[in-house]
Structures are given as structure tokens and as C-alpha cells.
Coordinates of N, CA and C in Angstrom, one line a residue:
M28 N 26.1 16.4 -23.6 CA 26.9 15.4 -24.4 C 26.3 15.4 -25.8
K29 N 27.2 15.5 -26.8 CA 26.7 15.5 -28.2 C 26.1 14.2 -28.6
R30 N 25.3 14.2 -29.7 CA 24.5 13.1 -30.1 C 25.5 12.0 -30.5
K31 N 25.1 10.7 -30.1 CA 26.0 9.6 -30.4 C 25.9 9.1 -31.8
T32 N 27.0 8.9 -32.4 CA 27.1 8.4 -33.8 C 27.5 6.9 -33.7
W33 N 26.6 6.0 -34.1 CA 26.8 4.6 -33.9 C 27.5 4.0 -35.1
T34 N 28.7 3.4 -34.9 CA 29.4 2.8 -36.0 C 29.0 1.3 -36.1
K35 N 29.4 0.7 -37.2 CA 29.0 -0.8 -37.3 C 29.6 -1.6 -36.2
A36 N 30.8 -1.3 -35.7 CA 31.4 -2.0 -34.6 C 30.6 -1.8 -33.4
D37 N 30.2 -0.5 -33.1 CA 29.4 -0.2 -31.9 C 28.1 -1.0 -31.9
I38 N 27.4 -1.1 -33.1 CA 26.1 -1.8 -33.2 C 26.3 -3.3 -33.0
E39 N 27.4 -3.8 -33.5 CA 27.7 -5.2 -33.3 C 27.9 -5.6 -31.8
L40 N 28.7 -4.7 -31.1 CA 28.9 -4.9 -29.7 C 27.6 -4.7 -28.9
L41 N 26.8 -3.7 -29.3 CA 25.5 -3.5 -28.6 C 24.6 -4.7 -28.7
R42 N 24.5 -5.2 -29.9 CA 23.6 -6.4 -30.1 C 24.1 -7.6 -29.2
R43 N 25.4 -7.7 -29.1 CA 26.0 -8.8 -28.3 C 25.9 -8.7 -26.8
D44 N 26.1 -7.4 -26.3 CA 26.3 -7.2 -24.9 C 25.0 -6.7 -24.2
Y45 N 24.1 -6.0 -25.0 CA 23.0 -5.4 -24.3 C 22.1 -6.3 -23.5
P46 N 21.8 -7.5 -24.0 CA 20.9 -8.4 -23.3 C 21.3 -8.7 -21.9
D47 N 22.6 -8.8 -21.6 CA 23.0 -9.2 -20.2 C 24.0 -8.2 -19.5
T48 N 24.1 -7.0 -20.0 CA 25.0 -6.0 -19.4 C 24.2 -4.8 -19.0
P49 N 24.5 -4.3 -17.8 CA 23.8 -3.0 -17.4 C 24.0 -1.9 -18.4
S50 N 23.0 -1.2 -18.6 CA 23.0 -0.1 -19.6 C 24.0 1.0 -19.2
K51 N 24.2 1.2 -18.0 CA 25.1 2.3 -17.5 C 26.5 1.9 -17.9
I52 N 26.9 0.7 -17.8 CA 28.2 0.2 -18.2 C 28.4 0.3 -19.7
L53 N 27.3 0.0 -20.5 CA 27.4 0.2 -21.9 C 27.5 1.6 -22.3
A54 N 26.8 2.5 -21.6 CA 26.9 3.9 -21.9 C 28.3 4.4 -21.7
D55 N 29.0 4.0 -20.6 CA 30.4 4.4 -20.4 C 31.3 3.8 -21.5
R56 N 31.0 2.6 -21.9 CA 31.9 2.0 -22.9 C 31.7 2.7 -24.2
F57 N 30.5 3.1 -24.6 CA 30.3 3.8 -25.9 C 30.4 5.3 -25.8
D58 N 30.7 5.8 -24.6 CA 30.8 7.2 -24.5 C 29.6 8.0 -24.9
C59 N 28.5 7.6 -24.3 CA 27.2 8.2 -24.6 C 26.3 8.1 -23.4
T60 N 25.1 8.6 -23.5 CA 24.1 8.6 -22.3 C 23.4 7.2 -22.3
V61 N 22.9 6.9 -21.1 CA 22.1 5.7 -21.0 C 20.9 5.7 -21.9
R62 N 20.3 6.9 -22.0 CA 19.1 7.1 -22.8 C 19.5 6.7 -24.3
A63 N 20.7 7.1 -24.7 CA 21.1 6.8 -26.1 C 21.2 5.3 -26.3
V64 N 21.7 4.6 -25.2 CA 21.8 3.1 -25.3 C 20.4 2.5 -25.4
Y65 N 19.5 2.9 -24.6 CA 18.1 2.4 -24.6 C 17.5 2.6 -26.0
G66 N 17.7 3.9 -26.5 CA 17.1 4.2 -27.8 C 17.6 3.4 -28.9
K67 N 18.9 3.2 -29.0 CA 19.5 2.4 -30.0 C 19.1 0.9 -29.9
A68 N 19.1 0.4 -28.7 CA 18.7 -1.0 -28.5 C 17.2 -1.2 -28.9
R69 N 16.4 -0.2 -28.6 CA 15.0 -0.3 -29.0 C 14.9 -0.3 -30.5
A70 N 15.6 0.6 -31.2 CA 15.6 0.6 -32.6 C 16.1 -0.6 -33.3
L71 N 17.0 -1.3 -32.7 CA 17.6 -2.6 -33.2 C 16.7 -3.8 -32.8
G72 N 15.7 -3.6 -31.9 CA 14.9 -4.7 -31.5 C 15.6 -5.6 -30.5
V73 N 16.6 -5.1 -29.8 CA 17.4 -5.9 -28.9 C 16.8 -5.7 -27.5
C74 N 16.6 -6.7 -26.7 CA 16.0 -6.6 -25.4 C 16.9 -7.3 -24.4
K75 N 16.6 -7.0 -23.1 CA 17.3 -7.6 -22.0 C 16.8 -9.1 -21.9
T76 N 17.7 -10.0 -21.4 CA 17.2 -11.3 -21.2 C 16.4 -11.4 -20.0
Q77 N 15.6 -12.5 -19.8 CA 14.7 -12.6 -18.6 C 15.6 -12.8 -17.4
A78 N 16.7 -13.4 -17.6 CA 17.6 -13.6 -16.4 C 18.2 -12.3 -15.9
Y79 N 18.5 -11.4 -16.9 CA 18.9 -10.1 -16.4 C 17.8 -9.3 -15.8
M80 N 16.6 -9.4 -16.4 CA 15.5 -8.6 -15.8 C 15.1 -9.1 -14.4
N81 N 15.5 -10.3 -14.1 CA 15.2 -10.8 -12.7 C 16.3 -10.5 -11.7
S82 N 17.4 -9.9 -12.2 CA 18.5 -9.7 -11.4 C 18.4 -8.3 -10.7
P83 N 19.1 -8.1 -9.6 CA 19.1 -6.8 -8.9 C 19.5 -5.6 -9.7
H84 N 20.4 -5.9 -10.7 CA 20.9 -4.8 -11.5 C 19.8 -4.1 -12.4
A85 N 18.8 -4.9 -12.8 CA 17.8 -4.4 -13.7 C 17.0 -3.3 -13.1
Y86 N 16.7 -3.3 -11.8 CA 15.9 -2.3 -11.2 C 16.5 -1.0 -11.2
K87 N 17.9 -0.9 -11.1 CA 18.6 0.3 -11.0 C 18.6 1.1 -12.3
F88 N 18.7 0.4 -13.4 CA 18.9 1.1 -14.7 C 17.7 1.2 -15.6
R89 N 16.6 0.5 -15.3 CA 15.4 0.6 -16.2 C 14.7 1.9 -15.9
Q90 N 14.1 2.4 -17.0 CA 13.3 3.6 -16.9 C 11.9 3.3 -17.2
G91 N 10.9 4.0 -16.5 CA 9.5 3.8 -16.8 C 9.1 2.5 -16.4
D92 N 9.7 1.8 -15.5 CA 9.3 0.4 -15.1 C 9.2 0.4 -13.6
N93 N 8.0 0.0 -13.1 CA 7.8 0.0 -11.7 C 7.9 -1.4 -11.1
T94 N 8.6 -2.3 -11.9 CA 8.8 -3.6 -11.3 C 9.6 -3.5 -10.0
G95 N 9.1 -4.2 -9.0 CA 9.8 -4.2 -7.8 C 9.2 -3.3 -6.8
N96 N 8.3 -2.4 -7.2 CA 7.7 -1.4 -6.2 C 7.0 -2.1 -5.1
A97 N 6.4 -3.3 -5.4 CA 5.7 -4.0 -4.3 C 6.7 -4.5 -3.3
F98 N 8.0 -4.6 -3.6 CA 8.9 -5.1 -2.6 C 9.7 -4.0 -1.9
K99 N 9.5 -2.7 -2.3 CA 10.2 -1.6 -1.7 C 9.7 -1.3 -0.3
F100 N 10.6 -0.9 0.6 CA 10.2 -0.4 1.9 C 9.5 0.9 1.8
K101 N 8.5 1.2 2.6 CA 7.8 2.5 2.6 C 8.6 3.4 3.5
P102 N 8.5 4.7 3.4 CA 9.2 5.7 4.2 C 8.9 5.4 5.7
G103 N 9.9 5.4 6.5 CA 9.8 5.2 7.9 C 9.8 3.7 8.3
H104 N 9.8 2.8 7.3 CA 9.8 1.4 7.7 C 11.1 1.0 8.4
R105 N 10.9 0.2 9.4 CA 12.1 -0.3 10.2 C 12.2 -1.8 10.0
P106 N 13.3 -2.3 9.4 CA 13.5 -3.7 9.2 C 13.4 -4.5 10.5
H107 N 12.8 -5.6 10.4 CA 12.6 -6.4 11.7 C 13.9 -6.8 12.3
N108 N 15.0 -6.9 11.5 CA 16.3 -7.4 12.1 C 17.3 -6.3 12.2
K109 N 16.8 -5.0 12.1 CA 17.8 -3.9 12.3 C 18.3 -3.9 13.7
G110 N 19.6 -3.7 13.9 CA 20.2 -3.8 15.2 C 20.8 -5.1 15.6
K111 N 20.4 -6.1 14.8 CA 20.9 -7.5 15.1 C 22.3 -7.6 14.6
K112 N 23.1 -8.5 15.3 CA 24.5 -8.7 14.9 C 24.5 -9.3 13.5
G113 N 25.4 -8.7 12.6 CA 25.5 -9.3 11.3 C 24.6 -8.7 10.3
W114 N 23.6 -7.8 10.8 CA 22.7 -7.2 9.9 C 23.3 -6.1 9.0
Q115 N 22.9 -6.1 7.7 CA 23.4 -5.1 6.8 C 22.3 -4.6 5.9
A116 N 22.2 -3.3 5.8 CA 21.1 -2.7 5.0 C 21.3 -3.3 3.6
G117 N 20.1 -3.7 3.0 CA 20.2 -4.2 1.6 C 20.4 -5.7 1.6
G118 N 20.5 -6.3 2.8 CA 20.7 -7.8 2.8 C 22.0 -8.2 2.1
N119 N 21.9 -9.2 1.2 CA 23.0 -9.7 0.5 C 23.3 -9.1 -0.9
A120 N 22.5 -8.0 -1.1 CA 22.6 -7.4 -2.4 C 24.0 -6.9 -2.7
H121 N 24.8 -6.6 -1.6 CA 26.1 -6.1 -1.9 C 27.0 -7.1 -2.5
K122 N 26.6 -8.4 -2.4 CA 27.5 -9.5 -2.9 C 27.4 -9.5 -4.4
T123 N 26.3 -9.0 -5.0 CA 26.1 -9.0 -6.4 C 26.3 -7.7 -7.1
Q124 N 26.6 -6.7 -6.3 CA 26.8 -5.3 -6.9 C 28.2 -5.3 -7.6
F125 N 28.3 -4.5 -8.6 CA 29.6 -4.3 -9.3 C 30.5 -3.6 -8.5
K126 N 31.7 -4.1 -8.3 CA 32.8 -3.4 -7.5 C 33.5 -2.3 -8.4
P127 N 34.1 -1.4 -7.7 CA 34.9 -0.4 -8.5 C 35.9 -1.1 -9.4
G128 N 36.0 -0.6 -10.7 CA 36.9 -1.2 -11.6 C 36.3 -2.4 -12.3
Y129 N 35.0 -2.7 -12.1 CA 34.3 -3.8 -12.7 C 34.6 -3.9 -14.2
R130 N 34.8 -5.0 -14.8 CA 35.0 -5.2 -16.2 C 34.0 -6.3 -16.7
S131 N 33.4 -6.0 -17.8 CA 32.5 -6.9 -18.4 C 33.2 -8.2 -18.8
H132 N 32.4 -9.3 -19.0 CA 33.0 -10.6 -19.4 C 33.5 -10.5 -20.8
T133 N 33.1 -9.4 -21.5 CA 33.6 -9.3 -22.9 C 34.9 -8.4 -23.0
W134 N 35.3 -7.9 -21.9 CA 36.5 -7.1 -21.9 C 37.7 -7.8 -22.4
Q135 N 38.6 -7.1 -23.2 CA 39.8 -7.7 -23.7 C 41.0 -6.8 -23.3
P136 N 42.2 -7.3 -23.0 CA 43.3 -6.5 -22.7 C 43.9 -5.8 -23.9
I137 N 44.7 -4.7 -23.7 CA 45.4 -4.1 -24.8 C 46.4 -5.1 -25.4
G138 N 46.4 -5.1 -26.7 CA 47.3 -6.0 -27.4 C 46.5 -7.2 -28.1
T139 N 45.2 -7.3 -27.6 CA 44.4 -8.4 -28.2 C 44.1 -8.1 -29.6
E140 N 44.0 -9.1 -30.5 CA 43.7 -8.9 -31.9 C 42.4 -9.7 -32.2
R141 N 41.6 -9.1 -33.2 CA 40.4 -9.7 -33.6 C 40.1 -9.4 -35.1
I142 N 39.2 -10.2 -35.7 CA 38.8 -9.9 -37.0 C 37.5 -9.2 -37.0
C143 N 37.4 -8.0 -37.5 CA 36.2 -7.2 -37.4 C 35.2 -7.7 -38.5
K144 N 34.0 -7.1 -38.4 CA 32.9 -7.5 -39.3 C 33.3 -7.3 -40.8
D145 N 34.1 -6.3 -41.1 CA 34.5 -6.1 -42.5 C 35.7 -6.9 -42.9
G146 N 36.2 -7.8 -42.1 CA 37.3 -8.7 -42.5 C 38.7 -8.2 -42.2
Y147 N 38.8 -7.1 -41.5 CA 40.2 -6.5 -41.2 C 40.6 -7.1 -39.8
L148 N 41.9 -7.3 -39.7 CA 42.5 -7.7 -38.5 C 42.8 -6.4 -37.7
Q149 N 42.2 -6.4 -36.5 CA 42.3 -5.2 -35.6 C 43.1 -5.5 -34.3
R150 N 43.7 -4.5 -33.8 CA 44.4 -4.7 -32.5 C 43.9 -3.7 -31.5
K151 N 43.8 -4.1 -30.2 CA 43.3 -3.1 -29.2 C 44.6 -2.4 -28.7
V152 N 44.5 -1.0 -28.9 CA 45.7 -0.2 -28.6 C 45.4 0.7 -27.3
T153 N 44.2 0.9 -27.0 CA 43.8 1.7 -25.8 C 42.7 1.0 -25.1
D154 N 42.3 1.5 -23.9 CA 41.2 0.9 -23.1 C 40.3 2.0 -22.6
T155 N 39.7 2.8 -23.6 CA 38.8 3.9 -23.3 C 37.4 3.5 -23.2
R156 N 37.1 2.2 -23.6 CA 35.7 1.7 -23.7 C 35.0 2.3 -24.9
H157 N 35.7 3.0 -25.7 CA 35.1 3.5 -27.0 C 35.7 2.7 -28.1
S158 N 34.9 1.7 -28.6 CA 35.4 0.7 -29.5 C 36.2 1.3 -30.7
P159 N 35.6 2.3 -31.5 CA 36.3 2.8 -32.6 C 37.7 3.4 -32.3
R160 N 37.8 3.9 -31.1 CA 39.1 4.4 -30.7 C 40.1 3.4 -30.2
D161 N 39.5 2.4 -29.5 CA 40.4 1.3 -28.9 C 40.9 0.3 -29.9
W162 N 40.1 0.0 -30.9 CA 40.5 -1.1 -31.9 C 40.9 -0.4 -33.2
V163 N 42.2 -0.7 -33.6 CA 42.8 -0.1 -34.9 C 43.2 -1.2 -35.8
G164 N 43.0 -1.0 -37.1 CA 43.4 -2.0 -38.1 C 44.9 -2.2 -38.0
V165 N 45.4 -3.5 -38.0 CA 46.8 -3.8 -38.0 C 47.5 -3.2 -39.2
H166 N 46.8 -3.2 -40.3 CA 47.4 -2.6 -41.5 C 47.7 -1.1 -41.4
I167 N 46.9 -0.4 -40.6 CA 47.1 1.0 -40.3 C 48.3 1.2 -39.4
I168 N 48.3 0.3 -38.4 CA 49.5 0.4 -37.4 C 50.8 0.1 -38.2
L169 N 50.8 -0.9 -39.1 CA 51.9 -1.2 -39.9 C 52.4 -0.1 -40.8
W170 N 51.4 0.6 -41.4 CA 51.7 1.7 -42.3 C 52.4 2.9 -41.5
K171 N 51.8 3.2 -40.3 CA 52.3 4.3 -39.5 C 53.8 4.0 -39.1
E172 N 54.0 2.7 -38.8 CA 55.4 2.4 -38.3 C 56.4 2.5 -39.4
H173 N 56.0 2.3 -40.7 CA 57.0 2.4 -41.8 C 56.9 3.7 -42.6
R174 N 55.7 4.3 -42.7 CA 55.5 5.4 -43.6 C 55.1 6.7 -42.8
G175 N 54.7 6.6 -41.6 CA 54.3 7.8 -40.9 C 52.8 8.0 -40.8
E176 N 52.3 9.1 -40.4 CA 50.9 9.4 -40.2 C 50.1 9.4 -41.5
I177 N 48.8 9.1 -41.4 CA 48.0 9.1 -42.6 C 47.3 10.5 -42.8
P178 N 47.6 11.2 -43.9 CA 47.0 12.5 -44.1 C 45.4 12.5 -44.1
K179 N 44.9 13.6 -43.8 CA 43.4 13.7 -43.8 C 42.8 13.4 -45.2
N180 N 41.7 12.7 -45.1 CA 41.0 12.2 -46.3 C 41.7 11.2 -47.1
H181 N 42.7 10.5 -46.5 CA 43.4 9.4 -47.1 C 43.1 8.1 -46.4
M182 N 43.4 7.0 -47.0 CA 43.3 5.7 -46.3 C 44.3 4.7 -46.9
V183 N 44.5 3.7 -46.1 CA 45.5 2.6 -46.5 C 44.7 1.4 -47.0
V184 N 45.1 1.0 -48.2 CA 44.4 -0.2 -48.8 C 45.4 -1.3 -49.1
F185 N 44.9 -2.4 -49.4 CA 45.7 -3.6 -49.8 C 45.8 -3.6 -51.3
R186 N 47.0 -3.6 -51.8 CA 47.2 -3.6 -53.3 C 46.6 -4.8 -54.0
N187 N 46.7 -6.0 -53.4 CA 46.1 -7.2 -54.0 C 44.7 -7.5 -53.5
G188 N 44.2 -6.7 -52.7 CA 42.8 -6.9 -52.2 C 42.7 -7.9 -51.1
D189 N 43.8 -8.6 -50.7 CA 43.8 -9.6 -49.7 C 44.1 -8.9 -48.3
K190 N 43.0 -8.9 -47.5 CA 43.2 -8.2 -46.2 C 44.0 -9.0 -45.2
K191 N 44.3 -10.2 -45.5 CA 45.2 -11.0 -44.6 C 46.7 -10.9 -45.0
D192 N 46.9 -10.3 -46.1 CA 48.3 -10.2 -46.6 C 48.9 -8.9 -46.0
L193 N 49.4 -9.0 -44.7 CA 49.8 -7.9 -44.0 C 51.3 -7.6 -44.2
Q194 N 51.7 -7.2 -45.4 CA 53.1 -6.8 -45.7 C 53.1 -5.4 -46.1
I195 N 54.1 -4.6 -45.7 CA 54.2 -3.2 -46.0 C 54.1 -3.0 -47.5
D196 N 54.8 -3.9 -48.3 CA 54.8 -3.7 -49.7 C 53.4 -4.0 -50.4
N197 N 52.5 -4.6 -49.6 CA 51.2 -4.8 -50.1 C 50.2 -3.7 -49.7
L198 N 50.7 -2.7 -49.1 CA 49.9 -1.6 -48.6 C 50.2 -0.3 -49.5
E199 N 49.1 0.5 -49.7 CA 49.3 1.7 -50.4 C 48.4 2.8 -49.9
L200 N 48.8 4.0 -50.0 CA 48.0 5.2 -49.5 C 47.2 5.8 -50.6
I201 N 45.9 5.9 -50.5 CA 45.1 6.6 -51.6 C 44.1 7.5 -50.9
T202 N 43.6 8.4 -51.7 CA 42.6 9.3 -51.2 C 41.2 8.6 -51.1
R203 N 40.3 9.1 -50.3 CA 39.0 8.5 -50.1 C 38.2 8.6 -51.5
A204 N 38.5 9.7 -52.1 CA 37.8 9.9 -53.4 C 38.3 8.9 -54.4
E205 N 39.6 8.6 -54.4 CA 40.1 7.6 -55.3 C 39.6 6.2 -55.0
N206 N 39.4 5.9 -53.7 CA 38.9 4.7 -53.3 C 37.4 4.5 -53.8
M207 N 36.7 5.6 -53.8 CA 35.3 5.5 -54.3 C 35.3 5.3 -55.8
Q208 N 36.3 5.9 -56.4 CA 36.5 5.7 -57.9 C 36.8 4.3 -58.2
R209 N 37.7 3.7 -57.4 CA 38.1 2.3 -57.7 C 36.9 1.4 -57.5
N210 N 36.1 1.7 -56.6 CA 35.0 0.8 -56.3 C 33.9 0.9 -57.4
S211 N 34.0 2.0 -58.2 CA 33.0 2.2 -59.3 C 33.6 1.9 -60.7
I212 N 34.9 1.5 -60.8 CA 35.4 1.3 -62.1 C 35.3 -0.2 -62.6
H213 N 34.7 -1.0 -61.7 CA 34.6 -2.4 -62.0 C 33.8 -2.7 -63.2
R214 N 32.9 -1.7 -63.6 CA 32.0 -1.9 -64.7 C 32.7 -1.5 -66.0
Y215 N 34.0 -1.0 -65.9 CA 34.7 -0.6 -67.1 C 35.5 -1.7 -67.7
P216 N 35.9 -1.6 -69.0 CA 36.8 -2.6 -69.6 C 38.1 -2.7 -68.9
P217 N 38.8 -3.8 -68.9 CA 40.1 -4.0 -68.2 C 41.1 -2.9 -68.6
A218 N 41.2 -2.6 -69.9 CA 42.2 -1.6 -70.3 C 42.0 -0.3 -69.7
L219 N 40.7 0.2 -69.6 CA 40.4 1.4 -69.0 C 40.6 1.4 -67.5
K220 N 40.3 0.3 -66.9 CA 40.6 0.1 -65.4 C 42.0 0.4 -65.1
E221 N 42.9 -0.2 -65.9 CA 44.3 -0.1 -65.7 C 44.8 1.4 -65.9
T222 N 44.2 2.0 -66.9 CA 44.6 3.4 -67.1 C 44.2 4.3 -65.9
I223 N 43.0 4.1 -65.4 CA 42.5 4.9 -64.2 C 43.5 4.6 -63.0
K224 N 43.9 3.4 -62.8 CA 44.8 3.1 -61.7 C 46.1 3.8 -61.9
L225 N 46.6 3.7 -63.1 CA 47.9 4.3 -63.4 C 47.9 5.9 -63.2
A226 N 46.7 6.5 -63.6 CA 46.6 7.9 -63.4 C 46.6 8.2 -61.9
G227 N 45.9 7.4 -61.1 CA 45.9 7.6 -59.7 C 47.3 7.5 -59.1
K228 N 48.0 6.5 -59.5 CA 49.4 6.3 -59.0 C 50.3 7.5 -59.4
L229 N 50.1 8.1 -60.6 CA 50.9 9.2 -61.0 C 50.6 10.4 -60.1
R230 N 49.3 10.6 -59.8 CA 48.9 11.8 -59.0 C 49.5 11.6 -57.6
R231 N 49.6 10.4 -57.0 CA 50.2 10.2 -55.7 C 51.7 10.5 -55.8
T232 N 52.3 10.1 -56.8 CA 53.8 10.3 -57.0 C 54.1 11.8 -57.0
I233 N 53.3 12.5 -57.8 CA 53.5 14.0 -57.9 C 53.3 14.6 -56.5
H234 N 52.2 14.2 -55.8 CA 51.9 14.7 -54.5 C 53.1 14.5 -53.5
E235 N 53.6 13.3 -53.6 CA 54.8 12.9 -52.7 C 56.0 13.8 -53.0
K236 N 56.2 14.0 -54.3 CA 57.4 14.8 -54.6 C 57.2 16.3 -54.2
Q237 N 56.0 16.8 -54.2 CA 55.8 18.1 -53.9 C 55.8 18.4 -52.4
N238 N 55.6 17.3 -51.6 CA 55.6 17.4 -50.1 C 56.9 16.7 -49.6

């Protein structure tokens, strides 16, 4: 499996869910290895809660930890109640084990909307447990519905800068290079800012005519 690239959204969810969620489930959600989950949590200084560490789930997923060895049966050990009616290997542990199809308490159904850390309204469109793929900006969905797919190295931005103003007329398509330029022109005089914006608009118009 290739090296995991952690997005801001991934890190936010890891900080929130790591303390009380089995690392294997988090690994499936983030599409990475359990080792990658441990490593990132350690780098962020995030730890499991004491309640989780005392739970049966902790022993299965922790690495380099011998907690519980004193309570493990030795090879050849015969439980004193083996053969008795109602006896089941593992005692009542099966009652707390995750069942097939288990979903974390943080799981949300497709169609759910949320405000991300950067202030954009996002909607859950898939349920792959890979947050960057599952959650898409509503402004992007709106653009695709009215204008089609977004070309490579382009992005959809808000004309008036208001991320809550979700109207198609308030959205425009610009290149990532132009977005970087816009973010750097704030130090220029107002007249020059307007000239730069108009030049960018002219380039986009020419590009649209040619395609």
C-alpha cells in the first residue's frame, strides 16, 4: 500500500475519533495501514482514552504492548467450565465484539451536509470511508450540475468571497495559478488589482471560445 497522504480533513477526524475508536476501523476509513494510523496519532500527540485502553478491543490492536499477558491462558490450559451447558469460549467477550457491518458513532449517511474546517459546505456523496473522496463541496456539486466537469488544474471559487452564497451566478472557474495570483495581489493598489482580475477574466473567455 502506498504511503498515506493526510489531508486537513483526515487529521481533524483522526484527532476526534482516535481516542475511542479501534485503529483497524480507522485504517479502513482512511484507506491506509494500522501502522500509519499509529504513526500519525503519535506525531499529533493523540492518545487512546483510559476507558478504551481498559476495553477488550484495546488488546487486539495495540502493538508492542503486553498488557493482559497475565490474564492469557497458557498452551494446553483447560477452562474449568469447559463442557458445561451454556459455556462459550471467550466468555461474554462476544457481546462487545464489533459485528459485521459495524459503523462508528461518527458515521453519517450519504446526503449529510457539514461545514468543513475551511468554511465550505460539504455533502457526503459516497461511503468509502475515505473522507476526501466521500465529502465534496456543495459549490463543486452545483458547478458540475450547471457547467459540467472541472478541468485539471482548475478550481471553483466564489465571486464575492462569501462561501455561504451558493448561487451558480456567484461561482466562477479559475486556474490554480490564477488563484495563487489572486491571493498575492492584495498588496497592490485597487486599480492594479482590478486590472489583474480583468486580465484573468479575458484569458478564461478566450479559453472557453477556443474549446
